mmCIF file of C-alpha atoms in Angstrom:
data_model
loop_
_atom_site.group_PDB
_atom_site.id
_atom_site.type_symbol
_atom_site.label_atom_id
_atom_site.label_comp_id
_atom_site.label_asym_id
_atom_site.label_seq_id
_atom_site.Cartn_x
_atom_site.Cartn_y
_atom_site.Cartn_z
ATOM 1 C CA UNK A 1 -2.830 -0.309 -11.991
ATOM 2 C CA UNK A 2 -3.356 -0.918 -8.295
ATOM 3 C CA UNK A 3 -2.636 -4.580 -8.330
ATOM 4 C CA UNK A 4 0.600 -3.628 -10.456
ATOM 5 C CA UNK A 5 1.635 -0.762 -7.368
ATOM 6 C CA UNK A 6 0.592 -3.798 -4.683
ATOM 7 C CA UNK A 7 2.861 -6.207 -6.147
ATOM 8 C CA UNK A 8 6.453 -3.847 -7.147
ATOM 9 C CA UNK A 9 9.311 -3.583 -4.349
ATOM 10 C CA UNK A 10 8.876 -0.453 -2.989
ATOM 11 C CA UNK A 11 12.500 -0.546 -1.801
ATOM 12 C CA UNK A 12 13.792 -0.716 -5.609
ATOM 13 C CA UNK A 13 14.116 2.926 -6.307
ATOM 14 C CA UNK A 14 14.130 1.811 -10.272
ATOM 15 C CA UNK A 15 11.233 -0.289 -10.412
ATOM 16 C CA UNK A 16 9.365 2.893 -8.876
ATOM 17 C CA UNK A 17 10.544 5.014 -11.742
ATOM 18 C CA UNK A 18 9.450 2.227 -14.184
ATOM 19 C CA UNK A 19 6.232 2.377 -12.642
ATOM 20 C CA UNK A 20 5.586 6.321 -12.750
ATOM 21 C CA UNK A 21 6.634 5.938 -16.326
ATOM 22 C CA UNK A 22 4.110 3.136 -17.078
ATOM 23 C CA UNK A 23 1.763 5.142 -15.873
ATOM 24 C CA UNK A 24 2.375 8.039 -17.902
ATOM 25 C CA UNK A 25 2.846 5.848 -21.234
ATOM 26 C CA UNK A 26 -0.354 4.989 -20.341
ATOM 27 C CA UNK A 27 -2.267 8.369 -19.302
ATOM 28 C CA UNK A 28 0.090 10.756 -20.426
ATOM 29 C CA UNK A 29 0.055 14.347 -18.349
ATOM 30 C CA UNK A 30 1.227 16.464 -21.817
ATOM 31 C CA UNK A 31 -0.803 14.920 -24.459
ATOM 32 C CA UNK A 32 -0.245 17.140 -27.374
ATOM 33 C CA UNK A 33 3.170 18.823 -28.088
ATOM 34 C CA UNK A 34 2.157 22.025 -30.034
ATOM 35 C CA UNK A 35 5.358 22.529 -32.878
ATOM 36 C CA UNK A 36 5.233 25.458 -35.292
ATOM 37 C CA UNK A 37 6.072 25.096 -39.008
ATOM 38 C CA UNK A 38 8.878 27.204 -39.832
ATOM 39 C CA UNK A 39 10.794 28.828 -42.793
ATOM 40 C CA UNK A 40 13.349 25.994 -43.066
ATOM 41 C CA UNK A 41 11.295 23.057 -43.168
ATOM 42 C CA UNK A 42 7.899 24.287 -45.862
ATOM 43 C CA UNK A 43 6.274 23.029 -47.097
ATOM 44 C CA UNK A 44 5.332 20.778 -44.043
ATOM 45 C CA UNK A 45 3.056 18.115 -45.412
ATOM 46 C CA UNK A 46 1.768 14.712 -43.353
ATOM 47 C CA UNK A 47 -0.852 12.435 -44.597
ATOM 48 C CA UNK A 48 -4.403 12.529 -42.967
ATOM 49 C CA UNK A 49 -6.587 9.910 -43.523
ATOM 50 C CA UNK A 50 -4.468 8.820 -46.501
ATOM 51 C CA UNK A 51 -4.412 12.093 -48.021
ATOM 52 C CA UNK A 52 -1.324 14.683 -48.068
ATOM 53 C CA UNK A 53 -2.137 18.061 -45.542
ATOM 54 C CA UNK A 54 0.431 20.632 -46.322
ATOM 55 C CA UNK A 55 0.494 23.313 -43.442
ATOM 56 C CA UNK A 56 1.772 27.175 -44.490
ATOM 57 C CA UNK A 57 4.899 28.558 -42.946
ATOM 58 C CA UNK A 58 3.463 30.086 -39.352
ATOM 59 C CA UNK A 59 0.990 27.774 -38.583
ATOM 60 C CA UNK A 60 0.693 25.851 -35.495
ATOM 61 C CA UNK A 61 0.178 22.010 -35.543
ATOM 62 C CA UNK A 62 -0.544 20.143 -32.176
ATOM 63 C CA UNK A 63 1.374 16.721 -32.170
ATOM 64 C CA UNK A 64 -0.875 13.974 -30.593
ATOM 65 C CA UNK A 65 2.127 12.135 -29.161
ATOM 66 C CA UNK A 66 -0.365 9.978 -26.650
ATOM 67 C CA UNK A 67 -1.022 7.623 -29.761
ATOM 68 C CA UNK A 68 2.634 7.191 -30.259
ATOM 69 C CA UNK A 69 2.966 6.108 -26.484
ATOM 70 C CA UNK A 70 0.232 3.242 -27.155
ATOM 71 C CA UNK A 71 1.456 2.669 -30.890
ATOM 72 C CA UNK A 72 1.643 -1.310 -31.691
ATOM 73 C CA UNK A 73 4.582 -0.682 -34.214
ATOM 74 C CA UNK A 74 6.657 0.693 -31.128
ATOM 75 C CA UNK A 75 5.186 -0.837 -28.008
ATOM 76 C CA UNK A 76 4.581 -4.090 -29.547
ATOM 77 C CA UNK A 77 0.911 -6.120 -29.605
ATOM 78 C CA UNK A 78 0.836 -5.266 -25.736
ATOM 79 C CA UNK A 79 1.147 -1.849 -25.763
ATOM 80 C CA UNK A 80 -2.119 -1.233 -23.978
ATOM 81 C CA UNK A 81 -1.266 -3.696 -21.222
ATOM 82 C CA UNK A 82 -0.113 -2.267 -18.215
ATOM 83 C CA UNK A 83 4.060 -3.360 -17.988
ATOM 84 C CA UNK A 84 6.127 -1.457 -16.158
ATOM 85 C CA UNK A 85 9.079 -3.637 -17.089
ATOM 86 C CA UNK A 86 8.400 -2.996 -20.733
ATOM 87 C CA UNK A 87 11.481 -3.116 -22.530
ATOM 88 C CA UNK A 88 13.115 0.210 -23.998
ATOM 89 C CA UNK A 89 10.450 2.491 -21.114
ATOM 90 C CA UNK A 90 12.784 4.479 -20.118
ATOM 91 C CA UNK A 91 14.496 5.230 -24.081
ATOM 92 C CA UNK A 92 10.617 5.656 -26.151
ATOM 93 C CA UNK A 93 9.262 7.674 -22.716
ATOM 94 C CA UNK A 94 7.613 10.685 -23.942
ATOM 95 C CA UNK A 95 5.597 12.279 -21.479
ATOM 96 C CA UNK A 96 7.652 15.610 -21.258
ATOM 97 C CA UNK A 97 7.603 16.776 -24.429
ATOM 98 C CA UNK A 98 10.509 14.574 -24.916
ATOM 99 C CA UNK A 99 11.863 10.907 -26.366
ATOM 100 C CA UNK A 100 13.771 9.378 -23.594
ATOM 101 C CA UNK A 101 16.572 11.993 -22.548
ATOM 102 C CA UNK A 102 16.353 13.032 -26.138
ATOM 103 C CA UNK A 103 14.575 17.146 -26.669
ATOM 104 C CA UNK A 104 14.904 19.106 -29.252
ATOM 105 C CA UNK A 105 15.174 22.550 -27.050
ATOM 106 C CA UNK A 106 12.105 22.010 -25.461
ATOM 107 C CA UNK A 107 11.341 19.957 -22.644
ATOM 108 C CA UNK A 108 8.659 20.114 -19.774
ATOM 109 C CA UNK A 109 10.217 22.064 -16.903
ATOM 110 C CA UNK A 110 8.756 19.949 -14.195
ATOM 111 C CA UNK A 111 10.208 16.894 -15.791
ATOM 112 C CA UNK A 112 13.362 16.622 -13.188
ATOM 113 C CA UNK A 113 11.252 17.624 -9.810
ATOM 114 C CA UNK A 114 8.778 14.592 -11.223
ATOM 115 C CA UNK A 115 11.685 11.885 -12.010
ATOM 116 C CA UNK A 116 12.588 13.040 -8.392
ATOM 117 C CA UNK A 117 9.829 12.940 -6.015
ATOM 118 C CA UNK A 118 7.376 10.630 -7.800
ATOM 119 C CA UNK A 119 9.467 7.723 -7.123
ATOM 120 C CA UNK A 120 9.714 8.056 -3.803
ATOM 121 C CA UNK A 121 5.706 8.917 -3.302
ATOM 122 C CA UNK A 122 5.227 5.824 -5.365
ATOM 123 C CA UNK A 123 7.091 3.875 -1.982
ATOM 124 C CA UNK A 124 5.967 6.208 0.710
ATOM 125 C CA UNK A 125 2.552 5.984 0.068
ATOM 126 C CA UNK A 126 2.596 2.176 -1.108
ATOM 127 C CA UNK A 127 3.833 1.406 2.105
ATOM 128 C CA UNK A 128 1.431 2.971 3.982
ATOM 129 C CA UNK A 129 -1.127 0.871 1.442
ATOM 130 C CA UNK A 130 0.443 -1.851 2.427
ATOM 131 C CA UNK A 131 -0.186 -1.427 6.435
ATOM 132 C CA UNK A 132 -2.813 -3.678 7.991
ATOM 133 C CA UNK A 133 -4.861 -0.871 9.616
ATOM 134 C CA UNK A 134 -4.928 0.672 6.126
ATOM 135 C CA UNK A 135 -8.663 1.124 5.233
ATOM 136 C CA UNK A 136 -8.671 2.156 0.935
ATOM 137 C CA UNK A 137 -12.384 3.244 0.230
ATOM 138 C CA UNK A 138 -12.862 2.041 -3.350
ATOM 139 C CA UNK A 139 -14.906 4.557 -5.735
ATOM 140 C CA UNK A 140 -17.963 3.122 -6.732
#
């Protein structure tokens, strides 16, 4: 994604924020959202491998909500392509235990300090990637 971070304007406060939220679509932080089964919705049944699972009232089921974040159906044939002027980012993002600025109660309590200071490390340090004298040792 360096190439992508080389090539966004740094002084567009928005396409930073698009770009933090590629990332994450990408490599999500949260990667599992745990949600327990409850009274009011048993039986709670989803199909595995083609066949119905039904969970008992109590038990805990970990959501893999990484694989809807790189989901064809929702992301379209490029949705493992880097694009961090995807259309509808910002309304499917769910990094934060969340679906846009849609939650259900429960929402990662970092989300707000990351939507804040991300951005701006995103254009702080790509200036300073951007400097002439800037010497970037590449892993090998």
């Amino acid at each position: 994604v360096r190439e992508h971070w080389d090539k966004i304007d740094l002084d567009d406060r928005a396409e930073c924020l698009q770009y933090m939220m590629e990332c994450g679509r990408l490599r999500q932080p949260v990667r599992k959202t745990p949600r327990l089964v409850t009274e009011d919705e048993a039986p709670f049944t989803v199909k595995i491998e083609g066949k119905d699972e039904t969970f008992p009232v109590g038990t805990t089921v970990l959501v893999p909500n990484q694989f809807a974040m790189v989901d064809e159906g929702v992301w379209g044939p490029t949705a493992f392509e880097f694009n961090h002027k995807r259309p509808g980012l910002a309304e499917k993002f769910m990094a934060f235990n969340s679906v846009g600025n849609r939650t259900n109660g429960r929402i990662c309590p970092g989300r707000s300090i990351v939507f804040q200071m991300i951005p701006d490390l995103i254009r702080e340090c790509g200036k300073m990637r951007r400097q002439p004298d800037f010497k970037h040792k590449a892993k090998k």
